[in-house]
Coordinates of C-alpha atoms in Angstrom, one line a residue:
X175 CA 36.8 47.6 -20.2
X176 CA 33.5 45.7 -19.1
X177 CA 30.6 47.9 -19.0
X178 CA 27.6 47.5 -17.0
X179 CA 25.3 47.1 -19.7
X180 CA 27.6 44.3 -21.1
X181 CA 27.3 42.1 -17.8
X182 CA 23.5 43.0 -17.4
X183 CA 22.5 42.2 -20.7
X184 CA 24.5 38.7 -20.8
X185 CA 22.7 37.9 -17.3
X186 CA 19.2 38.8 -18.8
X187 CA 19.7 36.3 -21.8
X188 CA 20.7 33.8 -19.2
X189 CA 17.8 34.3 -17.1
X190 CA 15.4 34.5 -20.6
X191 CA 17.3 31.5 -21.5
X192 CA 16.4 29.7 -18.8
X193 CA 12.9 30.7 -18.4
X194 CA 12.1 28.9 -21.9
X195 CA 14.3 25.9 -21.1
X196 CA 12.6 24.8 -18.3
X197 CA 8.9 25.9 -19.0
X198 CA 7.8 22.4 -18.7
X199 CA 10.1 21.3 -16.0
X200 CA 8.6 24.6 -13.9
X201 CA 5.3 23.4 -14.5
X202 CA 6.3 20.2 -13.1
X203 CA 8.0 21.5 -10.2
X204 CA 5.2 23.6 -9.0
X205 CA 2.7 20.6 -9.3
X206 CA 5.0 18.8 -6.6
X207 CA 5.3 21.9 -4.6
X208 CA 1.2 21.7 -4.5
X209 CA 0.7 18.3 -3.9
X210 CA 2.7 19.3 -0.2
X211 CA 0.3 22.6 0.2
X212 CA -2.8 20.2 0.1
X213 CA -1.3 17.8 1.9
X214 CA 0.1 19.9 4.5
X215 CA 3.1 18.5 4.5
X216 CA 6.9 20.1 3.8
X217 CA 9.4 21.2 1.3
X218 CA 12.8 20.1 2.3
X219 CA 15.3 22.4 0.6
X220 CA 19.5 21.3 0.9
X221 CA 22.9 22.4 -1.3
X222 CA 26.6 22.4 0.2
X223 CA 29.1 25.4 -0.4
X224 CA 27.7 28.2 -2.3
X225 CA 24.8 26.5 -3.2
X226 CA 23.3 27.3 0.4
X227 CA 22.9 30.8 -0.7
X228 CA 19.6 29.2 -2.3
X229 CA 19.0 26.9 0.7
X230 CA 19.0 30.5 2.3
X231 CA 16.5 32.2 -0.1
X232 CA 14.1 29.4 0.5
X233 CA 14.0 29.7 4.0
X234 CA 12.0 32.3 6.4
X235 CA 12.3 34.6 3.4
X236 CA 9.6 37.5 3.0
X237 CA 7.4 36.5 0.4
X238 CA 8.7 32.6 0.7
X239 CA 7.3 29.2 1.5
X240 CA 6.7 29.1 5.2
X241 CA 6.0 25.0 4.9
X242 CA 9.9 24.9 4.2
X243 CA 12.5 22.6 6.4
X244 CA 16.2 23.5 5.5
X245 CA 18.5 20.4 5.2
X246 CA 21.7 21.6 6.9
X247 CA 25.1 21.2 8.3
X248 CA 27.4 24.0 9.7
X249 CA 30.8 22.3 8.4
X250 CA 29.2 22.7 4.4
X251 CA 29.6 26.4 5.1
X252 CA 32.4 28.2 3.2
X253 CA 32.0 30.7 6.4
X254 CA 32.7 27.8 8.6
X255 CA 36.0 26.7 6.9
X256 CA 36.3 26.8 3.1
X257 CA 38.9 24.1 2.0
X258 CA 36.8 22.0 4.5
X259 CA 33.3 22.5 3.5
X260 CA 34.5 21.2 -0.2
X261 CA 35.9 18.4 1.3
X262 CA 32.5 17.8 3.4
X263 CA 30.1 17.4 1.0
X264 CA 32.5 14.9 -0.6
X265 CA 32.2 12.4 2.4
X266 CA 29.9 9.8 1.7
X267 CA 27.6 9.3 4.6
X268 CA 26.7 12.7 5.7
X269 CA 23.0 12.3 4.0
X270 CA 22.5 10.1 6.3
X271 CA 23.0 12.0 9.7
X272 CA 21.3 15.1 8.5
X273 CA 18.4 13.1 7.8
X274 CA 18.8 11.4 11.1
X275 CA 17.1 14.5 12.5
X276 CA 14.1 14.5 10.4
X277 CA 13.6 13.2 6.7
X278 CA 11.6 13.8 4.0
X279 CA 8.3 10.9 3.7
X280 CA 5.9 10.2 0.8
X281 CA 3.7 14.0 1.3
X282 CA 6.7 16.0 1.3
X283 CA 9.4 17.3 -2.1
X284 CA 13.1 17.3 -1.4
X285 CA 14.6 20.0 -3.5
X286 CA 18.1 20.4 -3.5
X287 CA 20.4 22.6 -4.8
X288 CA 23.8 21.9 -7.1
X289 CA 25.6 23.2 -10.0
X290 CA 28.4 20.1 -10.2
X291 CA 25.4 17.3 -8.8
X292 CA 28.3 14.9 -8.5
X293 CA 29.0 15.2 -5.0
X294 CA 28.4 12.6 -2.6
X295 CA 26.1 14.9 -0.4
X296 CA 23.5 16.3 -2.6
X297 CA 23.5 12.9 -4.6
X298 CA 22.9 10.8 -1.4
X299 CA 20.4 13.1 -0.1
X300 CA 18.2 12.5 -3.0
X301 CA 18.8 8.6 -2.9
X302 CA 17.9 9.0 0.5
X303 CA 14.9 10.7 0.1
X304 CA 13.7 8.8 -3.3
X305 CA 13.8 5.7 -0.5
X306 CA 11.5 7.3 1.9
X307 CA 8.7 8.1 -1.2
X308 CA 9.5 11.5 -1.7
X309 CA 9.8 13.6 -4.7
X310 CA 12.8 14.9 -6.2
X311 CA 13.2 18.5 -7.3
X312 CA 16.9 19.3 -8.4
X313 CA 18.1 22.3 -9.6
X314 CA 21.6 22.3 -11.3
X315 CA 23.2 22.5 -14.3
X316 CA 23.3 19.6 -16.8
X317 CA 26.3 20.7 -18.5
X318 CA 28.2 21.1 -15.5
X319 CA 27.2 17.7 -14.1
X320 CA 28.3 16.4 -17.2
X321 CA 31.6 17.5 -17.2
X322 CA 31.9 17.0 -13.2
X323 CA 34.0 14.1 -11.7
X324 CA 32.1 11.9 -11.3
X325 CA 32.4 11.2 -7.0
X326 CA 29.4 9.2 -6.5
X327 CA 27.5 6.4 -7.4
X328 CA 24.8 8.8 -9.6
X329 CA 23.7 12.1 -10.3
X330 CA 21.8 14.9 -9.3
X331 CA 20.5 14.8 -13.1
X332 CA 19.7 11.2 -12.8
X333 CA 18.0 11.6 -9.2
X334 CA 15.5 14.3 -9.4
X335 CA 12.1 13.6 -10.4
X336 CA 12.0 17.3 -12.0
X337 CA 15.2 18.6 -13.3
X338 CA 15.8 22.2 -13.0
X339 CA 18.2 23.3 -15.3
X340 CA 20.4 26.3 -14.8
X341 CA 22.3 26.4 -18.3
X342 CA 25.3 27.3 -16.1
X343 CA 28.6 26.9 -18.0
X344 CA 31.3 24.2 -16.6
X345 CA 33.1 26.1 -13.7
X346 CA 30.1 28.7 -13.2
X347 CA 31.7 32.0 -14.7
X348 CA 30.5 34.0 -17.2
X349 CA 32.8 36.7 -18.3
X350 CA 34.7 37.7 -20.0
X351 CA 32.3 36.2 -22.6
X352 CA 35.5 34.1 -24.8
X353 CA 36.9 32.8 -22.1
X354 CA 34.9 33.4 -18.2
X355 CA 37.0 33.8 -15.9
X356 CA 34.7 35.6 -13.2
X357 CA 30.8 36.9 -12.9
X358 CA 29.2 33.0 -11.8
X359 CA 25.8 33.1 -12.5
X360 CA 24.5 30.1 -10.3
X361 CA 23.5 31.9 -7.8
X362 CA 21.4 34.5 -9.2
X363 CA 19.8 31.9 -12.0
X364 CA 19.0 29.7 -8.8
X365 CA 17.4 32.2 -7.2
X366 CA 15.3 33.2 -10.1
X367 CA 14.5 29.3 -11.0
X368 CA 12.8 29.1 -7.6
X369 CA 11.1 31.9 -8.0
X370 CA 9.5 30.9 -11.2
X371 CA 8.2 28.1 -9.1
X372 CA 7.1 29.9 -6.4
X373 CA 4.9 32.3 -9.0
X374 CA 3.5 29.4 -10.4
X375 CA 2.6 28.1 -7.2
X376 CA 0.8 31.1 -5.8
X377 CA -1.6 31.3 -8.9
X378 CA -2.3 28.3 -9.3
X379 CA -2.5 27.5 -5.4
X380 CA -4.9 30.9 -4.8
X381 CA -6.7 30.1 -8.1
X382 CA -8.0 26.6 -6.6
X383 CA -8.8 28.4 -3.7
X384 CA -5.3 26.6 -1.4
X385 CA -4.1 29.0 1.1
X386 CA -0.7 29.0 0.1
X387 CA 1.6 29.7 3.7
X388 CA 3.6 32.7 2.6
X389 CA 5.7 34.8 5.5
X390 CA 5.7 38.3 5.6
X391 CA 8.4 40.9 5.6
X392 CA 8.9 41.8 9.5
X393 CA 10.1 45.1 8.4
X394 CA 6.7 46.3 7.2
X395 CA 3.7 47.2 9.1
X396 CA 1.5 44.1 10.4
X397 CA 3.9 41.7 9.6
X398 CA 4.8 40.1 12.6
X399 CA 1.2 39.4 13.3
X400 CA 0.7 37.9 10.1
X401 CA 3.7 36.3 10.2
X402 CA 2.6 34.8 14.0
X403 CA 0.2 31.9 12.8
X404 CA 3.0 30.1 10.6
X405 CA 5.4 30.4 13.4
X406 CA 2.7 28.6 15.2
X407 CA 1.9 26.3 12.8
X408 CA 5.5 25.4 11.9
X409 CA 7.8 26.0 14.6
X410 CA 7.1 22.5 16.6
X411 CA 8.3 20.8 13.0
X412 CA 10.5 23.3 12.0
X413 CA 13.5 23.5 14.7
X414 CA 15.4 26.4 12.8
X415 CA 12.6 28.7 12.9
X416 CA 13.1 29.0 16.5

């Protein structure tokens, strides 16, 4: 029988694994992020199907970015419909009329979010995006893109500026260890990725004196007022934080 230790400990490698894999590509990642602090511009954060659990922790998230635009659509929800949200982010065109509400420009970082990266969504997004000037920041799994179908005309891999890698496994499981059948890990390592971006950000950011737009948690005391300015600031461009 699986032990809590056994799942923990596999899901610590993972996460030391990935630390040291990506290092540079971090690094990288947080540069683009600061680029959009000076130039007050926006991070643009999408994924389809479970991936929007990251779209999610990017967004109005205590201790997040509060310069963040969430790329969405309510039919790439498994909540909405699950067989249909699979089959949504495999129609080609739909980049193109979440964008139609605002898009990306040269100042701002699309980062999107995808294990497989070989849907048409995610894929088109980026292409999309690339066109307008922006950077690229995509955070998936290289193996898993590899051995994806291959549904549109590129990659998430060969789209993003900074690549991200999750070291998920094809088919996202992790356990048991000979042959994973359960525990998926993209979630969690997503989660984590970003937030080894977001570290890098604040140092860096505070250490050149930026004021890096963080929100608050509205569940402690003063935050609501602190939180106040950025809804301010960002609820005009930022139609979901309404």
């Amino acid at each position: 029988m699986v032990s809590a230790t056994d799942i923990s400990g596999s899901v610590a490698k993972q996460l030391a694994d990935v630390e040291q894999a990506n290092a540079e590509a971090v690094r990288e990642a947080a540069d683009l992020v600061l680029g959009v602090i000076r130039a007050d511009a926006l991070v643009y954060t999408a994924g389809a199907g479970h991936s929007l659990a990251a779209v999610a922790e990017t967004f109005y998230r205590a201790g997040g970015l509060a310069c963040v635009y969430p790329l969405y659509h309510p039919d790439l929800l498994p909540l909405h419909g699950a067989v249909s949200s699979t089959k949504t982010e495999r129609r080609t065109g739909l980049a193109a009329e979440v964008l139609a509400e605002r898009a990306p420009g040269p100042d701002d970082v699309l980062v999107v979010f995808s294990t497989s990266g070989s849907n048409p969504y995610p894929v088109e997004l980026c292409i999309e995006a690339r066109k307008r000037g922006a950077a690229v920041i995509a955070i998936t799994s290289r193996a898993c893109v590899a051995a994806a179908p291959r549904r549109s005309s590129s990659t998430l891999v060969e789209q993003g500026t900074v690549v991200l890698d999750s070291l998920v496994i094809p088919g996202d499981a992790s356990y048991p260890p000979d042959a994973p059948r359960t525990a998926p890990l993209s979630t969690v390592v997503n989660a984590f990725l970003w937030n080894l971006v977001l570290a890098q950000v604040y140092d860096r950011g505070t250490a050149e004196g930026l004021d890096v737009p963080l929100w608050r948690s509205s569940n402690v005391e003063g935050g609501d007022e602190a939180n106040a300015a950025l809804l301010e600031k960002y609820g005009a461009i930022v139609p979901r934080l309404k």
